[in-house]
Short mmCIF file of C-alpha atoms and ligand atoms in Angstrom, two decimals:
data_model
loop_
_atom_site.label_atom_id
_atom_site.label_comp_id
_atom_site.label_asym_id
_atom_site.label_seq_id
_atom_site.Cartn_x
_atom_site.Cartn_y
_atom_site.Cartn_z
CA MET A 1 209.37 8.47 111.08
CA LYS A 2 208.84 10.79 114.04
CA ILE A 3 211.41 11.13 116.80
CA LEU A 4 210.90 12.87 120.11
CA VAL A 5 214.08 14.39 121.52
CA SER A 6 214.37 15.32 125.19
CA ASN A 7 217.03 15.59 127.89
CA ASP A 8 217.59 16.62 131.48
CA ASP A 9 220.08 19.44 130.91
CA GLY A 10 217.44 21.80 129.54
CA TYR A 11 216.34 22.78 126.04
CA ARG A 12 219.19 25.27 125.58
CA SER A 13 222.02 22.81 126.24
CA GLU A 14 224.60 22.14 123.56
CA GLY A 15 224.00 18.39 123.70
CA ILE A 16 220.32 18.60 122.76
CA ARG A 17 220.92 21.16 120.01
CA ARG A 18 223.58 18.93 118.45
CA LEU A 19 221.35 15.86 118.80
CA ARG A 20 218.44 17.57 117.09
CA MET A 21 220.66 18.63 114.18
CA ALA A 22 222.23 15.19 113.85
CA LEU A 23 218.83 13.46 113.56
CA SER A 24 217.10 16.05 111.41
CA ASP A 25 217.70 14.36 108.05
CA LEU A 26 216.72 10.91 109.36
CA ALA A 27 213.28 11.79 110.72
CA GLU A 28 210.88 14.53 111.73
CA VAL A 29 212.37 15.67 115.02
CA THR A 30 210.39 17.36 117.79
CA VAL A 31 212.10 18.64 120.93
CA VAL A 32 210.22 18.76 124.24
CA ALA A 33 212.68 19.41 127.05
CA PRO A 34 212.86 20.97 130.52
CA ASP A 35 213.26 24.74 130.83
CA ARG A 36 216.44 24.31 132.88
CA ASN A 37 218.92 21.77 134.15
CA ARG A 38 217.00 18.96 135.87
CA SER A 39 219.86 16.46 136.08
CA GLY A 40 219.21 13.94 138.83
CA ALA A 41 215.43 14.24 138.46
CA SER A 42 215.10 10.51 137.82
CA ASN A 43 211.58 9.31 136.88
CA SER A 44 209.71 12.08 138.67
CA LEU A 45 206.33 13.41 137.54
CA THR A 46 204.92 16.79 138.57
CA LEU A 47 201.51 16.05 140.08
CA ASP A 48 200.87 19.05 142.34
CA VAL A 49 200.71 21.83 139.74
CA PRO A 50 199.61 21.88 136.10
CA LEU A 51 202.24 21.88 133.38
CA ARG A 52 202.63 24.60 130.76
CA VAL A 53 204.26 24.15 127.39
CA PHE A 54 206.10 27.04 125.72
CA ASP A 55 207.18 27.02 122.10
CA VAL A 56 210.60 28.35 121.26
CA GLU A 57 210.64 27.84 117.51
CA GLU A 58 209.14 25.37 115.07
CA ASN A 59 209.12 21.88 116.67
CA VAL A 60 210.99 22.99 119.81
CA TYR A 61 209.12 23.27 123.11
CA PHE A 62 210.15 23.66 126.71
CA VAL A 63 208.29 22.73 129.85
CA PRO A 64 208.95 23.99 133.38
CA GLY A 65 209.00 20.40 134.62
CA THR A 66 211.02 17.22 134.73
CA PRO A 67 212.33 15.14 131.83
CA THR A 68 209.64 12.55 132.57
CA ASP A 69 206.97 15.29 132.49
CA CYS A 70 208.23 16.36 129.06
CA VAL A 71 208.15 12.91 127.48
CA HIS A 72 204.91 11.92 129.21
CA LEU A 73 203.19 15.05 127.88
CA ALA A 74 204.64 14.66 124.42
CA ILE A 75 203.51 11.06 123.96
CA SER A 76 200.23 11.26 125.89
CA GLY A 77 198.21 13.97 124.25
CA LEU A 78 200.23 17.09 123.56
CA PHE A 79 200.35 16.25 119.85
CA ASP A 80 197.81 14.74 117.48
CA PHE A 81 200.32 12.21 116.13
CA GLU A 82 202.35 9.33 117.54
CA PHE A 83 206.11 9.22 117.88
CA ASP A 84 208.10 6.18 116.79
CA MET A 85 211.06 6.67 119.08
CA VAL A 86 212.44 8.77 121.94
CA VAL A 87 216.08 9.84 121.99
CA SER A 88 217.37 11.57 125.12
CA GLY A 89 220.57 13.57 125.43
CA VAL A 90 223.26 14.23 124.64
CA ASN A 91 223.84 14.47 128.38
CA ASP A 92 226.71 16.50 129.76
CA GLY A 93 228.30 13.78 131.90
CA PRO A 94 228.31 9.98 132.14
CA ASN A 95 225.37 7.82 133.22
CA LEU A 96 227.23 4.66 134.21
CA GLY A 97 226.35 1.93 136.69
CA ASP A 98 224.13 3.16 139.54
CA ASP A 99 223.91 6.61 137.90
CA VAL A 100 220.97 5.30 135.87
CA LEU A 101 218.82 5.24 139.02
CA TYR A 102 219.14 9.02 139.40
CA SER A 103 219.50 10.04 135.79
CA GLY A 104 216.91 12.29 134.18
CA THR A 105 218.48 11.48 130.81
CA VAL A 106 217.74 7.79 131.22
CA ALA A 107 214.32 8.58 132.74
CA ALA A 108 213.31 10.49 129.61
CA ALA A 109 214.17 7.45 127.50
CA ILE A 110 212.38 5.10 129.91
CA GLU A 111 209.19 7.15 129.61
CA GLY A 112 209.17 6.38 125.89
CA ARG A 113 209.42 2.62 126.36
CA PHE A 114 205.91 1.84 125.10
CA LEU A 115 206.51 3.38 121.70
CA GLY A 116 207.14 1.26 118.64
CA LEU A 117 210.91 1.28 118.69
CA PRO A 118 213.52 1.02 121.43
CA THR A 119 214.39 4.29 123.09
CA ILE A 120 217.91 5.61 123.48
CA ALA A 121 219.61 7.66 126.20
CA VAL A 122 222.94 9.12 125.13
CA SER A 123 225.47 10.55 127.56
CA LEU A 124 228.84 12.10 126.83
CA CYS A 125 231.42 11.19 129.46
CA THR A 126 232.59 14.73 130.10
CA GLY A 127 234.66 15.50 133.15
CA PRO A 128 237.00 18.19 134.42
CA GLY A 129 239.35 19.11 131.58
CA THR A 130 237.76 16.94 128.88
CA GLY A 131 236.88 18.50 125.58
CA GLY A 132 233.10 18.52 125.52
CA HIS A 133 232.85 16.66 122.20
CA PHE A 134 229.07 16.85 121.92
CA GLU A 135 229.41 16.43 118.16
CA THR A 136 230.75 12.92 118.85
CA GLY A 137 227.78 12.08 121.09
CA ALA A 138 225.31 13.39 118.51
CA HIS A 139 227.00 11.46 115.70
CA VAL A 140 226.92 8.24 117.74
CA ALA A 141 223.21 8.80 118.39
CA ARG A 142 222.63 9.30 114.69
CA LEU A 143 224.44 6.05 113.80
CA LEU A 144 222.42 4.05 116.35
CA VAL A 145 219.07 5.58 115.32
CA ARG A 146 219.77 4.93 111.65
CA HIS A 147 220.71 1.33 112.47
CA LEU A 148 217.54 0.86 114.55
CA MET A 149 215.43 2.12 111.66
CA LYS A 150 216.98 -0.52 109.39
CA ARG A 151 217.33 -3.31 111.97
CA PRO A 152 214.76 -2.81 114.76
CA LEU A 153 215.38 -4.46 118.12
CA GLU A 154 212.59 -5.70 120.40
CA ARG A 155 210.03 -3.14 121.57
CA ALA A 156 210.13 -1.49 124.98
CA LEU A 157 213.90 -1.88 125.11
CA ILE A 158 215.92 0.99 126.53
CA LEU A 159 219.45 1.49 125.32
CA ASN A 160 221.70 3.37 127.71
CA VAL A 161 224.59 4.72 125.64
CA ASN A 162 227.74 6.29 127.05
CA VAL A 163 230.22 7.94 124.71
CA PRO A 164 233.87 8.72 125.50
CA ASP A 165 234.53 12.45 125.33
CA VAL A 166 236.92 12.35 122.36
CA PRO A 167 236.78 13.25 118.65
CA PHE A 168 234.78 10.62 116.74
CA GLU A 169 237.92 9.37 114.92
CA ALA A 170 239.35 8.33 118.30
CA ILE A 171 236.39 6.08 119.19
CA ARG A 172 237.54 2.44 119.07
CA GLY A 173 234.15 0.88 118.45
CA PHE A 174 230.85 -0.09 120.10
CA LYS A 175 230.49 -2.61 122.96
CA PRO A 176 227.41 -4.25 124.48
CA THR A 177 227.78 -3.89 128.24
CA ARG A 178 226.16 -4.49 131.59
CA LEU A 179 225.91 -1.84 134.29
CA GLY A 180 228.81 -1.73 136.74
CA TYR A 181 228.53 -0.46 140.31
CA ARG A 182 229.88 2.53 142.13
CA HIS A 183 231.13 2.73 145.70
CA ARG A 184 228.94 4.59 148.14
CA SER A 185 228.75 8.27 147.17
CA GLU A 186 230.91 10.95 148.75
CA PRO A 187 229.45 12.47 151.94
CA VAL A 188 227.24 15.57 151.73
CA ILE A 189 229.17 18.84 151.85
CA ARG A 190 228.18 21.10 154.72
CA ALA A 191 228.43 24.86 154.30
CA HIS A 192 226.72 27.93 155.76
CA ASP A 193 224.33 30.44 154.25
CA PRO A 194 224.95 34.20 154.73
CA ARG A 195 222.96 34.06 157.99
CA GLY A 196 225.14 31.33 159.42
CA ARG A 197 222.62 28.51 159.03
CA PRO A 198 223.89 25.17 157.78
CA VAL A 199 223.20 24.14 154.17
CA TYR A 200 224.21 20.91 152.45
CA TRP A 201 225.35 20.02 148.97
CA ILE A 202 224.78 16.48 147.77
CA GLY A 203 228.31 15.15 147.19
CA PRO A 204 229.63 13.61 143.98
CA ALA A 205 228.89 10.01 142.99
CA GLY A 206 231.27 7.43 144.42
CA PRO A 207 234.20 6.01 142.46
CA GLN A 208 233.66 2.88 140.39
CA GLN A 209 233.67 -0.40 142.32
CA ASP A 210 232.60 -3.03 139.80
CA ALA A 211 234.19 -1.79 136.63
CA GLY A 212 235.67 -5.01 135.26
CA PRO A 213 235.48 -6.41 131.73
CA GLY A 214 231.93 -6.40 130.36
CA THR A 215 230.85 -3.32 132.28
CA ASP A 216 229.90 0.09 130.93
CA PHE A 217 232.74 1.68 132.95
CA ASP A 218 235.31 -0.59 131.34
CA ALA A 219 234.09 0.04 127.77
CA VAL A 220 234.22 3.82 128.12
CA ALA A 221 237.59 3.75 129.91
CA ASN A 222 238.99 1.85 126.93
CA GLY A 223 237.67 4.24 124.33
CA TYR A 224 234.54 2.33 123.28
CA VAL A 225 230.94 3.48 123.08
CA SER A 226 229.08 1.53 125.79
CA VAL A 227 225.58 0.28 124.88
CA THR A 228 223.65 -1.23 127.81
CA PRO A 229 220.18 -2.70 127.23
CA LEU A 230 218.03 -1.83 130.26
CA GLN A 231 214.86 -3.40 131.63
CA ILE A 232 212.29 -1.98 134.03
CA ASP A 233 211.54 -5.16 136.01
CA LEU A 234 213.37 -4.52 139.28
CA THR A 235 212.17 -7.80 140.79
CA ARG A 236 215.00 -9.87 142.19
CA HIS A 237 213.59 -13.12 140.88
CA ALA A 238 216.33 -15.24 142.47
CA ALA A 239 215.28 -14.00 145.93
CA LEU A 240 211.60 -14.98 145.60
CA PRO A 241 211.96 -18.47 147.16
CA ALA A 242 213.98 -17.12 150.11
CA VAL A 243 211.49 -14.33 150.75
CA GLY A 244 208.64 -16.85 150.46
CA ALA A 245 210.23 -19.15 153.06
CA TRP A 246 210.94 -16.17 155.30
CA LEU A 247 207.29 -15.06 155.13
CA GLU A 248 206.14 -18.61 156.02
CA GLU A 249 207.90 -18.16 159.35
CA LEU A 250 206.41 -14.73 160.04
CA ASP A 251 204.73 -14.49 163.45
CA ALA A 252 201.35 -13.09 162.48
MN1 MN B 301 222.15 15.98 132.83
#
């Protein structure tokens, strides 16, 4: 059993070091991760410059590139063996609802979707003043990976896992969830550089809007590990007839 571990916080982050340790007695673990924090990189590939791989220690590599670059390289020719699974994380911060569209943590897991087993993205719901219980996130990842090895789910499934930032003993259980929604994000923050020119910071994500029972937001808020199965098909199948009828009437 060979597991590829990646993330979007960079190869030196506490979350990825804890994750690697937690999985090390279950499988052969190889880390290929970005050189620095690339949170928010989504599914981006670097196509304009070549990628270089640097080795840090045995089975740990970093790439000046995106999370998707790292996983793509690792499963498409960097090594002379195949991985069975990709585990991404443990991210410093939640990836709930619409966050998954921007998340590099989830993107790393998505890039592994054609491997033999489902891939897992694990995020710890840290926030201002929370403890940073990365050991909890790593332990949750270990439990899910071990379970997948015994009881595999369908292939090409992506599990988006969010873990409350509490000691493991305080976790109330595991819940299957759907993605909730956030409100529109906060406006950009305008500031000035030392020469008086305007600069902008992307503002924080919006507050939760659809966070009712069954959602990932609700599970985490109530002390449960949220496990959302994701799919890549973004087609809005229910809208196909309406779009078809609309195109019939197109003046062309
Ligand atoms: Mn991150």
